[in-house]
PDB file of C-alpha atoms in Angstrom:
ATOM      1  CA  UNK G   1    -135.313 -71.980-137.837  1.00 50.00           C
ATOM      2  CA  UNK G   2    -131.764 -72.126-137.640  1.00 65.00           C
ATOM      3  CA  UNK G   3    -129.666 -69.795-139.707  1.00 81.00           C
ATOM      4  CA  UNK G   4    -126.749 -71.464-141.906  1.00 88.00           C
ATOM      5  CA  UNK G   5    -125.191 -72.704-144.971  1.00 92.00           C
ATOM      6  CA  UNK G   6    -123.056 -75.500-146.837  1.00 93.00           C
ATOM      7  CA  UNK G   7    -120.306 -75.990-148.747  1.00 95.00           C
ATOM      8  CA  UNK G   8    -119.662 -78.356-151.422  1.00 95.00           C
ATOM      9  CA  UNK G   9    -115.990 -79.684-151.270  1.00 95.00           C
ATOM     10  CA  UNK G  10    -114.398 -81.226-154.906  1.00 95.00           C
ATOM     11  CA  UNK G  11    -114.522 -85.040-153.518  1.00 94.00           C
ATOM     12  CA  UNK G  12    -118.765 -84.420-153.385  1.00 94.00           C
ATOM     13  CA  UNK G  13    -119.181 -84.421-149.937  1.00 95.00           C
ATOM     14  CA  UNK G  14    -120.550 -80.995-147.979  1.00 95.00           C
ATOM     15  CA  UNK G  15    -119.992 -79.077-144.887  1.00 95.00           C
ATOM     16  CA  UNK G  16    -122.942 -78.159-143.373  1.00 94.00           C
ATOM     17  CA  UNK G  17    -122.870 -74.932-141.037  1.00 93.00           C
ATOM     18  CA  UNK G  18    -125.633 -74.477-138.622  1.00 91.00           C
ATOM     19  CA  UNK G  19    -126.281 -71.747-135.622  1.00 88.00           C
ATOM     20  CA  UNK G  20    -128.455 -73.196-133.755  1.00 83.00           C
ATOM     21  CA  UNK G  21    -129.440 -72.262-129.854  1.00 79.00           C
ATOM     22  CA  UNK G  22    -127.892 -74.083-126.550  1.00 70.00           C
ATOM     23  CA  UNK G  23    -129.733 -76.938-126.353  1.00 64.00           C
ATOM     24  CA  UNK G  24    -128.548 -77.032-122.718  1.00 64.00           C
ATOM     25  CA  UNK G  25    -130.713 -75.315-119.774  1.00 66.00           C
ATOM     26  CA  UNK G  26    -130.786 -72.367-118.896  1.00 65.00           C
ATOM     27  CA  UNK G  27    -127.739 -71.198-121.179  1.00 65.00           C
ATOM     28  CA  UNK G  28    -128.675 -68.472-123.149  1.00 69.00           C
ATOM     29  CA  UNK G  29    -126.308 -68.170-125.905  1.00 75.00           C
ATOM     30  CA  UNK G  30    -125.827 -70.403-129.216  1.00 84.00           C
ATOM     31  CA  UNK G  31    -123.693 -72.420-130.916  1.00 85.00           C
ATOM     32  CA  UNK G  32    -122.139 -73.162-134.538  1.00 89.00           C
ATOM     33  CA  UNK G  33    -122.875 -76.697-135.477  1.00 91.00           C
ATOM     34  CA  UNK G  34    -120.565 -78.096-138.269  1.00 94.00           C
ATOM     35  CA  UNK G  35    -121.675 -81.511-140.006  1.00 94.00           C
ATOM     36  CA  UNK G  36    -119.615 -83.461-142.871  1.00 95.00           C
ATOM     37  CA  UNK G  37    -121.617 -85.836-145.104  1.00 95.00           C
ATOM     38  CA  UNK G  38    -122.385 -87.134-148.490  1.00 96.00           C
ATOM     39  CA  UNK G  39    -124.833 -84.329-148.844  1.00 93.00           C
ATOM     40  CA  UNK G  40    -127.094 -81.591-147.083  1.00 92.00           C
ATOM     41  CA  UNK G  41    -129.919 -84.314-146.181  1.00 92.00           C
ATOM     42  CA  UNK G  42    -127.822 -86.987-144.620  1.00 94.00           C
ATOM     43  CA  UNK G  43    -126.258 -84.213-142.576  1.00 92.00           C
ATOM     44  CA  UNK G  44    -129.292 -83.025-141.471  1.00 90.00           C
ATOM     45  CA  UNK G  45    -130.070 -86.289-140.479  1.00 92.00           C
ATOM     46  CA  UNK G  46    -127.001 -86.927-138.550  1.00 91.00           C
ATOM     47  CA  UNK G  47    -127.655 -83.998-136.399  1.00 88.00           C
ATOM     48  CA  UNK G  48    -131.272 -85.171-135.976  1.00 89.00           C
ATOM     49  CA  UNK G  49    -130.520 -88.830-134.929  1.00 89.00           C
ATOM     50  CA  UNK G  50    -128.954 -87.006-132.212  1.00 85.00           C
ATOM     51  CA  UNK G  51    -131.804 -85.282-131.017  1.00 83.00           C
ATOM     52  CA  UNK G  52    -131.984 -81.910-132.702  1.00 79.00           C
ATOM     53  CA  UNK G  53    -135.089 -82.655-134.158  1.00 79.00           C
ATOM     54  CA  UNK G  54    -136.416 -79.451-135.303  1.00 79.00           C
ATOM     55  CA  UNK G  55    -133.182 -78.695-137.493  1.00 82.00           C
ATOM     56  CA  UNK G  56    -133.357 -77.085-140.896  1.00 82.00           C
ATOM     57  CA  UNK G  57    -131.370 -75.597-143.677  1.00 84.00           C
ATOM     58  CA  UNK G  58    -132.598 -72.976-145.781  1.00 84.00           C
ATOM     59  CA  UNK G  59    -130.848 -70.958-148.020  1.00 84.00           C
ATOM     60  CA  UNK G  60    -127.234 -70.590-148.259  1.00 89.00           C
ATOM     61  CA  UNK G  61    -126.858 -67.298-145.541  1.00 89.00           C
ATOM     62  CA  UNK G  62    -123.877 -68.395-143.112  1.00 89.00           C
ATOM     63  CA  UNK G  63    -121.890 -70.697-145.474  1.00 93.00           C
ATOM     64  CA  UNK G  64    -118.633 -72.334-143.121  1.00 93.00           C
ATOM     65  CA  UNK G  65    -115.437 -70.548-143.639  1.00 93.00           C
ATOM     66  CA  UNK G  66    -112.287 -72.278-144.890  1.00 94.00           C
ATOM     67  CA  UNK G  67    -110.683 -72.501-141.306  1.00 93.00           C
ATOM     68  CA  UNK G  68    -114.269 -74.626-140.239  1.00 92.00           C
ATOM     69  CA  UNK G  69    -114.189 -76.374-142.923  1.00 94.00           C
ATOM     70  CA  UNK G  70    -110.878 -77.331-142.422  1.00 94.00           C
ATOM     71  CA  UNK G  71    -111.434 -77.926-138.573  1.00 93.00           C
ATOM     72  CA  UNK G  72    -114.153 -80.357-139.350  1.00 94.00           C
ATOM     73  CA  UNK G  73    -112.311 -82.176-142.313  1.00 94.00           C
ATOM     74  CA  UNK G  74    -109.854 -83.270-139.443  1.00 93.00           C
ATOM     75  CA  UNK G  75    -112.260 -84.424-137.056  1.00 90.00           C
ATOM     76  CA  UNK G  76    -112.642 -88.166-137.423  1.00 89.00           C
ATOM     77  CA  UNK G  77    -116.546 -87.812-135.851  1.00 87.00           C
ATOM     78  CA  UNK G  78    -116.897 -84.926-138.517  1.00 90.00           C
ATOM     79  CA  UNK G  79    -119.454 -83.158-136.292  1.00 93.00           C
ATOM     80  CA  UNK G  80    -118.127 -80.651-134.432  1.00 92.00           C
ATOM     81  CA  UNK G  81    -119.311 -77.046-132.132  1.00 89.00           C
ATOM     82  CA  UNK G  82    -118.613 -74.017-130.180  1.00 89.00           C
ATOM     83  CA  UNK G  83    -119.916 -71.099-129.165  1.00 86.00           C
ATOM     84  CA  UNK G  84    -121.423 -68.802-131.599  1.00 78.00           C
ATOM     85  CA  UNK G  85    -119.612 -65.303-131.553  1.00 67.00           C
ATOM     86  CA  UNK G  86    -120.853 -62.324-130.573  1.00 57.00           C
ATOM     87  CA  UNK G  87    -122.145 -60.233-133.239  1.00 51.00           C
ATOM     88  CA  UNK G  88    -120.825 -57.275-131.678  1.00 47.00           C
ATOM     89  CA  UNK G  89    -117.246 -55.856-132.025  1.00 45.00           C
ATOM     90  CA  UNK G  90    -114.063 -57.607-131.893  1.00 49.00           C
ATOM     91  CA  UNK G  91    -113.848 -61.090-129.976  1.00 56.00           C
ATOM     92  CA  UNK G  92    -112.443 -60.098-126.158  1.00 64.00           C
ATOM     93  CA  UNK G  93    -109.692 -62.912-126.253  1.00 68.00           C
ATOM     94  CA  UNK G  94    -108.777 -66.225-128.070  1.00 76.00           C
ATOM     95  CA  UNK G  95    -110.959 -68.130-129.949  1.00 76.00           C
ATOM     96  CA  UNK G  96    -112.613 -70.774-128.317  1.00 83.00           C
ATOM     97  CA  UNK G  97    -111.265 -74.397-129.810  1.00 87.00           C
ATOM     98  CA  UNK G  98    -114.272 -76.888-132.002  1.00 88.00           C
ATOM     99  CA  UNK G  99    -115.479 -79.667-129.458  1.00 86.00           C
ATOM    100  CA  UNK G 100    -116.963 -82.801-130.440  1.00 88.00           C
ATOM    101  CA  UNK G 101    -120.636 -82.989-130.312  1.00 83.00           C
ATOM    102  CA  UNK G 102    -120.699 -85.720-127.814  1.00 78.00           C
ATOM    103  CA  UNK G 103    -119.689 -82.655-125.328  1.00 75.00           C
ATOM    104  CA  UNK G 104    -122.361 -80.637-125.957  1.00 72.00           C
ATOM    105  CA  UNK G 105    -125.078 -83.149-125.648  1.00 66.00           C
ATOM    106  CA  UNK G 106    -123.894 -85.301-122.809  1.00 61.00           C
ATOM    107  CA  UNK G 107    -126.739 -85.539-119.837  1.00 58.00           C
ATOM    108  CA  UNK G 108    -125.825 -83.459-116.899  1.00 53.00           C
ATOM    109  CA  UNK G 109    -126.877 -85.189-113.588  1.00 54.00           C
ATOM    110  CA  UNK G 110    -127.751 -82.522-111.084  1.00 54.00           C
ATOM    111  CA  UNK G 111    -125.863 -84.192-108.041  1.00 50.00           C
ATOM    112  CA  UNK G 112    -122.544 -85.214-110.130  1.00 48.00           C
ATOM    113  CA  UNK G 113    -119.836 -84.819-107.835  1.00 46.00           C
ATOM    114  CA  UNK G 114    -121.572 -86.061-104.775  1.00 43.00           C
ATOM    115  CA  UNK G 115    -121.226 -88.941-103.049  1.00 41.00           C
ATOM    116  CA  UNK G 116    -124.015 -90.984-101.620  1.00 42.00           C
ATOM    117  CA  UNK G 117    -123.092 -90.300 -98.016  1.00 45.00           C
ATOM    118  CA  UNK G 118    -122.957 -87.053 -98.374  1.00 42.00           C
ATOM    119  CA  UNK G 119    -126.735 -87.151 -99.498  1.00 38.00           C
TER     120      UNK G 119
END
């Protein structure tokens, strides 16, 4: 279960904040999910039309901050990640910008890169 939370803006609509894990291989860390919609279900569903299909919201733990709620207001997809942070101590540098979830679950072909004579 993924731990989270929503906001409900003035105009009705809500953010939805999710960490969820990598769902690419082998990575080991997580990432913050951020979902606009009309309400907590349709953005649920959003994220599970995309193949997170095991995605739920309980409670109201990890509610999105101002800044990501802001950062995903101006997103014209309105579903955006990055990395979680680390729980521990001060971030080491910048950080890291929102990416649209189209990044995070694009297919990774093993030989990208290569060309066919060099296989």
């Amino acid at each position: 279960m993924a731990a989270g939370g929503f906001s409900k803006l003035p105009n009705g609509t809500v953010v939805v904040a999710l960490n969820l894990p990598s769902p690419a291989p082998g990575s080991t860390g997580g990432v913050r999910v951020l979902v606009l919609a009309r309400n907590r279900a349709r953005a649920l569903t959003r994220l599970r039309n995309l193949g997170l299909r095991a995605v739920y919201l309980r409670g109201n733990a990890a509610p999105p901050t101002p800044d990501e709620i802001t950062a995903v207001l101006h997103h014209p997809d309105g579903l955006i990640w990055r990395t979680s942070p680390d729980d521990g101590g001060a971030p080491a540098g910048p950080p890291e910008l929102w990416h649209p979830i189209r990044a995070l679950l694009r297919p990774r072909t093993p030989g990208a890169g290569v060309s066919p004579a060099q296989v």
